[in-house]
Short mmCIF file of C-alpha atoms and ligand atoms in Angstrom, two decimals:
data_model
loop_
_atom_site.label_atom_id
_atom_site.label_comp_id
_atom_site.label_asym_id
_atom_site.label_seq_id
_atom_site.Cartn_x
_atom_site.Cartn_y
_atom_site.Cartn_z
CA UNK A 431 77.19 108.87 108.19
CA UNK A 432 80.33 108.53 106.25
CA UNK A 433 83.96 109.38 106.31
CA UNK A 434 85.01 111.89 108.92
CA UNK A 435 83.05 114.57 110.58
CA UNK A 436 85.92 115.88 110.15
CA UNK A 437 85.09 117.65 104.77
CA UNK A 438 83.66 121.83 95.20
CA UNK A 439 85.66 122.36 91.00
CA UNK A 440 85.95 119.13 89.20
CA UNK A 441 89.17 117.20 89.37
CA UNK A 442 91.16 118.24 86.36
CA UNK A 443 94.08 115.92 86.50
CA UNK A 444 95.23 112.98 88.47
CA UNK A 445 98.72 111.71 88.84
CA UNK A 446 99.72 109.14 86.31
CA UNK A 447 101.62 106.93 88.65
CA UNK A 448 101.05 103.25 88.32
CA UNK A 449 99.12 101.49 91.05
CA UNK A 450 101.36 100.50 93.92
CA UNK A 451 100.21 96.95 94.32
CA UNK A 452 102.57 94.09 94.70
CA UNK A 453 102.37 90.50 93.78
CA UNK A 454 100.05 88.21 95.73
CA UNK A 455 101.46 87.07 99.06
CA UNK A 456 99.80 83.76 99.38
CA UNK A 457 99.61 82.64 102.96
CA UNK A 458 101.31 85.76 104.26
CA UNK A 459 98.22 87.06 106.02
CA UNK A 460 96.71 83.92 107.35
CA UNK A 461 96.36 85.10 110.96
CA UNK A 462 93.01 86.66 111.75
CA UNK A 463 93.00 89.54 114.21
CA UNK A 464 90.31 91.47 116.01
CA UNK A 465 90.85 95.21 116.11
CA UNK A 466 89.89 97.21 119.15
CA UNK A 467 90.03 100.94 119.61
CA UNK A 468 92.08 102.04 122.58
CA UNK A 469 90.60 104.76 124.73
CA UNK A 470 93.80 106.47 125.64
CA UNK A 471 94.18 110.22 125.77
CA UNK A 472 94.37 111.71 122.31
CA UNK A 473 97.77 112.79 121.06
CA UNK A 474 97.79 116.54 121.37
CA UNK A 475 97.21 118.71 119.60
CA UNK A 476 96.75 118.23 115.90
CA UNK A 477 96.38 114.55 116.01
CA UNK A 478 97.83 111.74 114.10
CA UNK A 479 96.35 108.71 112.49
CA UNK A 480 94.38 105.77 113.74
CA UNK A 481 97.37 103.61 113.11
CA UNK A 482 96.74 100.00 113.89
CA UNK A 483 99.43 98.40 115.92
CA UNK A 484 99.83 94.90 117.20
CA UNK A 485 99.13 94.56 120.88
CA UNK A 486 99.22 91.81 123.44
CA UNK A 487 96.96 88.79 123.11
CA UNK A 488 97.03 88.97 119.33
CA UNK A 489 94.57 91.85 119.27
CA UNK A 490 95.21 95.01 117.32
CA UNK A 491 94.82 98.33 119.09
CA UNK A 492 94.14 101.55 117.28
CA UNK A 493 95.54 104.80 118.53
CA UNK A 494 92.71 107.24 119.04
CA UNK A 495 93.45 110.87 118.32
CA UNK A 496 91.67 114.15 117.72
CA UNK A 497 91.28 113.32 114.03
CA UNK A 498 89.86 109.84 114.64
CA UNK A 499 86.21 109.39 113.63
CA UNK A 500 84.10 110.15 116.68
CA UNK A 501 81.05 108.75 118.37
CA UNK A 502 78.36 111.23 119.26
CA UNK A 503 75.65 111.57 121.83
CA UNK A 504 73.19 114.38 122.39
CA UNK A 505 70.48 115.82 124.62
CA UNK A 506 67.66 113.43 123.73
CA UNK A 507 65.12 115.32 125.85
CA UNK A 508 65.73 118.46 123.82
CA UNK A 509 65.48 116.39 120.65
CA UNK A 510 62.08 115.13 121.77
CA UNK A 511 60.94 118.68 122.29
CA UNK A 512 62.24 119.79 118.89
CA UNK A 513 60.29 117.05 117.12
CA UNK A 514 57.07 117.43 119.06
CA UNK A 515 54.49 118.53 116.50
CA UNK A 516 52.42 120.11 119.28
CA UNK A 517 55.26 122.45 120.17
CA UNK A 518 56.98 123.00 116.84
CA UNK A 519 54.53 124.09 114.16
CA UNK A 520 57.30 124.30 111.58
CA UNK A 521 57.51 120.54 111.28
CA UNK A 522 56.33 119.75 107.80
CA UNK A 523 54.89 116.30 108.43
CA UNK A 524 53.97 115.82 104.76
CA UNK A 525 57.59 116.29 103.77
CA UNK A 526 58.73 113.81 106.42
CA UNK A 527 56.09 111.27 105.34
CA UNK A 528 57.38 111.57 101.75
CA UNK A 529 60.95 111.13 102.96
CA UNK A 530 59.90 108.10 104.99
CA UNK A 531 58.46 106.51 101.84
CA UNK A 532 61.83 107.04 100.14
CA UNK A 533 63.62 105.30 102.98
CA UNK A 534 61.11 102.47 103.08
CA UNK A 535 61.68 101.83 99.38
CA UNK A 536 65.16 100.70 100.42
CA UNK A 537 66.86 101.12 97.05
CA UNK A 538 70.03 99.39 98.21
CA UNK A 539 68.44 96.35 99.83
CA UNK A 540 70.22 93.97 97.47
CA UNK A 541 73.18 96.17 96.61
CA UNK A 542 75.73 95.09 99.18
CA UNK A 543 76.45 91.57 98.01
CA UNK A 544 80.03 90.43 98.00
CA UNK A 545 81.79 88.09 95.60
CA UNK A 546 85.09 86.24 95.46
CA UNK A 547 86.83 89.17 93.75
CA UNK A 548 87.21 90.83 97.15
CA UNK A 549 89.55 88.34 98.75
CA UNK A 550 91.54 87.85 95.56
CA UNK A 551 92.03 91.60 95.21
CA UNK A 552 92.98 92.01 98.88
CA UNK A 553 95.67 89.36 98.55
CA UNK A 554 97.26 91.37 95.73
CA UNK A 555 97.54 94.54 97.81
CA UNK A 556 100.95 94.48 99.34
CA UNK A 557 103.54 96.55 101.17
CA UNK A 558 102.75 99.95 102.73
CA UNK A 559 99.59 100.28 100.67
CA UNK A 560 98.16 97.21 102.38
CA UNK A 561 98.47 98.79 105.81
CA UNK A 562 97.04 102.09 104.66
CA UNK A 563 94.21 100.25 102.94
CA UNK A 564 93.34 98.48 106.15
CA UNK A 565 93.37 101.81 107.93
CA UNK A 566 90.99 103.25 105.34
CA UNK A 567 88.58 100.38 105.95
CA UNK A 568 88.88 100.70 109.73
CA UNK A 569 88.26 104.44 109.76
CA UNK A 570 85.38 104.22 107.31
CA UNK A 571 83.82 101.37 109.26
CA UNK A 572 84.13 103.33 112.52
CA UNK A 573 82.55 106.42 110.97
CA UNK A 574 79.65 104.41 109.52
CA UNK A 575 79.16 102.58 112.79
CA UNK A 576 79.15 105.86 114.68
CA UNK A 577 76.22 106.98 112.48
CA UNK A 578 74.46 103.70 113.13
CA UNK A 579 74.63 104.14 116.92
CA UNK A 580 73.46 107.74 116.93
CA UNK A 581 70.58 107.19 114.48
CA UNK A 582 69.47 104.03 116.23
CA UNK A 583 69.21 105.83 119.55
CA UNK A 584 67.38 108.78 117.98
CA UNK A 585 64.96 106.33 116.35
CA UNK A 586 64.32 104.78 119.74
CA UNK A 587 63.97 108.01 121.69
CA UNK A 588 61.70 109.86 119.25
CA UNK A 589 59.24 106.99 118.75
CA UNK A 590 56.52 108.45 120.97
CA UNK A 591 57.02 112.11 120.13
CA UNK A 592 57.27 111.85 116.36
CA UNK A 593 56.91 108.31 114.96
CA UNK A 594 57.58 109.40 111.37
CA UNK A 595 60.88 111.11 112.12
CA UNK A 596 61.76 108.25 114.48
CA UNK A 597 61.21 105.65 111.77
CA UNK A 598 63.38 107.59 109.34
CA UNK A 599 66.18 107.58 111.92
CA UNK A 600 65.75 103.83 112.38
CA UNK A 601 65.90 103.27 108.62
CA UNK A 602 69.00 105.44 108.37
CA UNK A 603 70.59 103.34 111.11
CA UNK A 604 69.73 100.29 108.96
CA UNK A 605 71.70 101.88 106.08
CA UNK A 606 74.68 102.72 108.28
CA UNK A 607 74.73 99.24 109.80
CA UNK A 608 74.83 97.87 106.27
CA UNK A 609 77.69 100.19 105.32
CA UNK A 610 79.67 99.40 108.47
CA UNK A 611 79.05 95.67 108.03
CA UNK A 612 80.20 95.76 104.41
CA UNK A 613 83.40 97.56 105.39
CA UNK A 614 83.99 95.14 108.23
CA UNK A 615 83.62 92.24 105.79
CA UNK A 616 86.19 94.06 103.67
CA UNK A 617 88.52 93.94 106.66
CA UNK A 618 88.01 90.20 106.82
CA UNK A 619 89.60 90.03 103.36
CA UNK A 620 92.70 91.34 105.15
CA UNK A 621 92.18 88.83 107.97
CA UNK A 622 91.04 91.55 110.37
CA UNK A 623 87.76 92.53 112.00
CA UNK A 624 86.68 95.54 114.01
CA UNK A 625 85.23 94.53 117.35
CA UNK A 626 82.11 96.69 117.06
CA UNK A 627 80.60 95.47 120.34
CA UNK A 628 83.72 96.49 122.18
CA UNK A 629 83.79 99.80 120.33
CA UNK A 630 80.23 100.58 121.44
CA UNK A 631 81.13 100.12 125.07
CA UNK A 632 84.72 101.33 125.27
CA UNK A 633 84.70 104.34 123.00
CA UNK A 634 84.32 107.81 124.41
CA UNK A 635 81.25 109.67 123.20
CA UNK A 636 81.41 113.32 122.26
CA UNK A 637 78.39 115.28 123.48
CA UNK A 638 76.86 117.76 121.06
CA UNK A 639 73.69 119.75 121.62
CA UNK A 640 71.02 118.90 119.00
CA UNK A 641 71.77 122.03 116.98
CA UNK A 642 75.40 120.97 116.64
CA UNK A 643 74.42 117.39 115.84
CA UNK A 644 72.41 118.77 112.91
CA UNK A 645 75.31 120.85 111.54
CA UNK A 646 77.86 118.08 112.07
CA UNK A 647 75.86 115.17 110.71
CA UNK A 648 74.56 117.14 107.73
CA UNK A 649 78.12 118.00 106.76
CA UNK A 650 79.32 114.50 107.48
CA UNK A 651 76.67 112.96 105.21
CA UNK A 652 77.22 115.42 102.39
CA UNK A 653 80.99 115.22 102.52
CA UNK A 654 80.67 111.43 102.59
CA UNK A 655 78.52 111.60 99.47
CA UNK A 656 81.08 113.74 97.63
CA UNK A 657 84.00 111.57 98.70
CA UNK A 658 82.33 108.34 97.58
CA UNK A 659 80.99 109.66 94.29
CA UNK A 660 84.31 111.32 93.40
CA UNK A 661 86.26 108.12 94.02
CA UNK A 662 83.67 106.12 92.09
CA UNK A 663 83.73 108.42 89.04
CA UNK A 664 87.51 108.59 89.03
CA UNK A 665 87.89 104.81 89.13
CA UNK A 666 85.27 104.37 86.44
CA UNK A 667 87.35 106.59 84.19
CA UNK A 668 90.63 105.04 85.29
CA UNK A 669 89.86 101.33 85.83
CA UNK A 670 93.56 100.44 86.03
CA UNK A 671 93.46 101.82 89.60
CA UNK A 672 90.47 99.70 90.59
CA UNK A 673 92.49 97.66 93.06
CA UNK A 674 89.67 96.48 95.34
CA UNK A 675 86.01 95.92 94.37
CA UNK A 676 84.52 97.91 97.26
CA UNK A 677 84.83 101.09 95.21
CA UNK A 678 82.44 99.68 92.59
CA UNK A 679 79.70 99.84 95.23
CA UNK A 680 80.22 103.52 95.95
CA UNK A 681 77.75 104.81 93.33
CA UNK A 682 74.62 103.43 95.01
CA UNK A 683 76.20 103.64 98.44
CA UNK A 684 76.73 107.40 98.18
CA UNK A 685 73.05 107.83 97.32
CA UNK A 686 72.27 106.57 100.83
CA UNK A 687 74.52 109.29 102.26
CA UNK A 688 72.91 111.87 100.01
CA UNK A 689 69.44 110.88 101.25
CA UNK A 690 70.65 111.04 104.85
CA UNK A 691 71.99 114.54 104.22
CA UNK A 692 68.70 115.62 102.62
CA UNK A 693 66.83 114.39 105.67
CA UNK A 694 69.01 116.56 107.92
CA UNK A 695 68.39 119.44 105.56
CA UNK A 696 64.63 118.95 106.07
CA UNK A 697 65.18 118.70 109.84
CA UNK A 698 67.06 121.99 109.89
CA UNK A 699 64.39 123.72 107.83
CA UNK A 700 61.95 122.62 110.50
CA UNK A 701 64.16 124.30 113.11
CA UNK A 702 64.72 127.74 111.58
CA UNK A 703 66.00 129.06 114.91
CA UNK A 704 69.17 127.09 114.14
CA UNK A 705 69.62 128.83 110.82
CA UNK A 706 68.39 132.35 111.06
CA UNK A 707 70.56 134.44 113.33
CA UNK A 708 74.13 135.68 113.61
CA UNK A 709 75.04 132.86 116.01
CA UNK A 710 73.89 130.28 113.47
CA UNK A 711 76.12 131.91 110.87
CA UNK A 712 79.14 131.73 113.16
CA UNK A 713 78.47 128.12 114.07
CA UNK A 714 77.82 127.14 110.47
CA UNK A 715 81.22 128.53 109.47
CA UNK A 716 82.87 126.89 112.46
CA UNK A 717 81.52 123.44 111.58
CA UNK A 718 82.44 123.83 107.92
CA UNK A 719 85.97 124.74 108.91
CA UNK A 720 86.30 121.86 111.41
CA UNK A 721 85.08 119.32 108.91
CA UNK A 722 87.16 120.57 105.98
CA UNK A 723 90.36 120.94 107.98
CA UNK A 724 89.93 117.55 109.63
CA UNK A 725 89.56 115.87 106.28
CA UNK A 726 92.45 117.76 104.67
CA UNK A 727 94.89 117.01 107.50
CA UNK A 728 93.75 113.40 107.72
CA UNK A 729 94.05 112.76 104.02
CA UNK A 730 97.38 114.52 103.65
CA UNK A 731 98.76 112.09 106.22
CA UNK A 732 97.55 109.26 104.00
CA UNK A 733 98.59 110.32 100.54
CA UNK A 734 99.80 106.77 99.84
CA UNK A 735 96.19 105.59 99.86
CA UNK A 736 94.91 108.22 97.45
CA UNK A 737 97.96 107.93 95.20
CA UNK A 738 97.49 104.17 95.31
CA UNK A 739 94.12 104.59 93.64
CA UNK A 740 95.50 107.17 91.22
CA UNK A 741 94.27 110.32 92.94
CA UNK A 742 96.16 113.47 93.78
CA UNK A 743 95.24 113.81 97.47
CA UNK A 744 95.06 117.59 97.64
CA UNK A 745 93.17 117.91 94.35
CA UNK A 746 90.74 115.24 95.48
CA UNK A 747 90.19 116.96 98.81
CA UNK A 748 89.74 120.41 97.32
CA UNK A 749 87.22 119.02 94.86
CA UNK A 750 85.29 117.38 97.71
CA UNK A 751 85.48 120.52 99.87
CA UNK A 752 84.29 122.82 97.08
CA UNK A 753 81.39 120.55 96.10
CA UNK A 754 80.36 119.98 99.72
CA UNK A 755 80.52 123.70 100.38
CA UNK A 756 78.31 124.46 97.35
CA UNK A 757 75.78 121.85 98.52
CA UNK A 758 75.92 123.14 102.10
CA UNK A 759 75.36 126.73 100.95
CA UNK A 760 71.79 125.70 100.03
CA UNK A 761 70.90 125.27 103.68
CA UNK A 762 73.55 126.80 106.00
CA UNK A 763 73.12 130.55 106.51
CA UNK A 764 76.82 131.16 105.85
CA UNK A 765 79.68 129.10 104.45
CA UNK A 766 83.39 129.61 103.94
CA UNK A 767 84.84 131.06 100.78
CA UNK A 768 86.69 127.83 99.98
CA UNK A 769 87.10 128.77 96.32
CA UNK A 770 89.26 131.71 97.28
CA UNK A 771 92.85 130.48 96.61
CA UNK A 772 93.87 131.89 99.99
CA UNK A 773 91.76 129.23 101.70
CA UNK A 774 93.78 126.42 100.13
CA UNK A 775 97.03 128.20 100.95
CA UNK A 776 95.96 128.27 104.57
CA UNK A 777 95.07 124.57 104.48
CA UNK A 778 98.48 123.78 103.02
CA UNK A 779 100.22 125.74 105.76
CA UNK A 780 98.20 123.78 108.34
CA UNK A 781 99.41 120.56 106.74
CA UNK A 782 103.04 121.73 107.07
CA UNK A 783 102.53 122.64 110.72
CA UNK A 784 100.74 119.36 111.41
CA UNK A 785 103.66 117.47 109.85
CA UNK A 786 106.05 119.27 112.18
CA UNK A 787 103.82 118.43 115.13
CA UNK A 788 103.79 114.79 114.14
CA UNK A 789 107.58 114.87 113.77
CA UNK A 790 107.90 116.18 117.35
CA UNK A 791 105.85 113.21 118.52
CA UNK A 792 108.21 110.84 116.75
CA UNK A 793 111.37 112.12 118.48
CA UNK A 794 113.00 110.48 121.50
CA UNK A 795 112.65 113.64 123.61
CA UNK A 796 111.10 113.45 127.04
CA UNK A 797 107.40 114.50 127.20
CA UNK A 798 108.21 117.91 128.71
CA UNK A 799 110.59 118.80 125.88
CA UNK A 800 108.09 117.54 123.31
CA UNK A 801 105.38 119.72 124.81
CA UNK A 802 107.65 122.77 124.84
CA UNK A 803 108.48 122.20 121.18
CA UNK A 804 104.79 121.88 120.39
CA UNK A 805 103.79 125.25 121.88
CA UNK A 806 104.89 127.49 118.96
CA UNK A 807 103.53 124.97 116.46
CA UNK A 808 100.14 124.81 118.15
CA UNK A 809 100.07 128.61 118.27
CA UNK A 810 100.84 128.72 114.54
CA UNK A 811 98.12 126.17 113.79
CA UNK A 812 95.54 128.03 115.88
CA UNK A 813 96.47 131.27 114.17
CA UNK A 814 95.99 129.69 110.70
CA UNK A 815 92.65 128.23 111.79
CA UNK A 816 91.51 131.58 113.12
CA UNK A 817 92.64 133.38 109.97
CA UNK A 818 90.74 130.85 107.82
CA UNK A 819 87.66 131.24 110.00
CA UNK A 820 87.80 135.02 109.76
CA UNK A 821 88.12 135.14 105.98
CA UNK A 822 85.11 136.99 104.51
CA UNK A 823 82.35 134.34 104.41
CA UNK A 824 79.68 133.71 101.82
CA UNK A 825 76.16 134.53 102.90
CA UNK A 826 73.99 131.60 101.93
CA UNK A 827 70.95 129.48 102.77
CA UNK A 828 67.55 129.04 101.21
CA UNK A 829 65.33 129.30 104.24
CA UNK A 830 62.97 132.21 104.02
CA UNK A 831 63.55 133.45 107.53
CA UNK A 832 60.87 136.10 107.64
CA UNK A 833 58.32 133.48 106.71
CA UNK A 834 59.25 131.31 109.67
CA UNK A 835 59.68 133.87 112.43
CA UNK A 836 56.03 134.50 113.31
CA UNK A 837 55.45 130.77 113.67
CA UNK A 838 58.17 130.19 116.23
CA UNK A 839 56.75 129.06 119.54
CA UNK A 840 59.91 128.99 121.65
FE1 LIG B 447 76.89 105.46 105.55
FE1 LIG B 448 74.94 108.23 106.16
#
């Protein structure tokens, strides 16, 4: 998994601002800290950032909000039933065996090797960009680790029912562990480390039924692919913004995410009941909207990061959304019309409302007053979300539904 669960036209222009890196601050960041996620109630309603803040005992706590990367759990018994070849005749075992071979090949086995450039580059990143860079690493590491936990458990639970699918999940968890580990090593360049053991135990898990896990993880993998490859291509063309070597690894890295997404695509094809009715269309649109909006709001709160690597945040996000949506249209039965200019206008209005909501949180008002001030803003945000959801969708998908229906055994 990558980036958030949270988000297709090529990027035409990027801002020409110079990279915002300062001079090296030798010895300024000598203290090593462990970062732990707090499990406090999320900040309602539109959520802020996972801002790291110093806490007692030298540890760093991260504020968890609605837009923070989540950990997922599911109904493993239902999963076992879905992948039982005796029950589900749609499972194309040959396709899964071929996919398993791909995963066993392990193309990136020797890809994630660090060098001394990392620490040197980290020491040159200074000022506000340094903090926002750390946050990028933390959030990415959490998202990758979340994928690791979910896939590992699925690999374990499906072993008896469907050993091939189970092994693919285990190999995907291998990839995600590698990604999370690489990002966590990146944090060590900033003298920080995410306490992943603590995260596993202390973090709240969001329960999704298997069908929703498929929609959410498919989108998460594909949006992760488009984010990584877009950053990689941009920095290849504009090397003056290559401020930290991790981005050089994104080309092969994103291929892992792409493979993960393709596996979920195969899984969904094997479960046509999740793709072939009006409910599936409504849910597909809902998950697309949640993921795109989450990414857009998150990234617009962190424009310093994207501008720091020479990207225009909104252009970058729209490119990623449009490409992800085009990819998703191959499998989801309906997607949003994200290329309609009205969709972006709605996203931009949500950003404005979210900024106002964040501003309310920053005031010195008592909680009751803050909540009263939030009511009209939340109503406005919900109304924009609903309007975006209700925009005429695009009928999509490649599953031949008629072909599958007679074979359904549920
Ligand atoms: Fe990943
Ligand atoms: Fe992934």
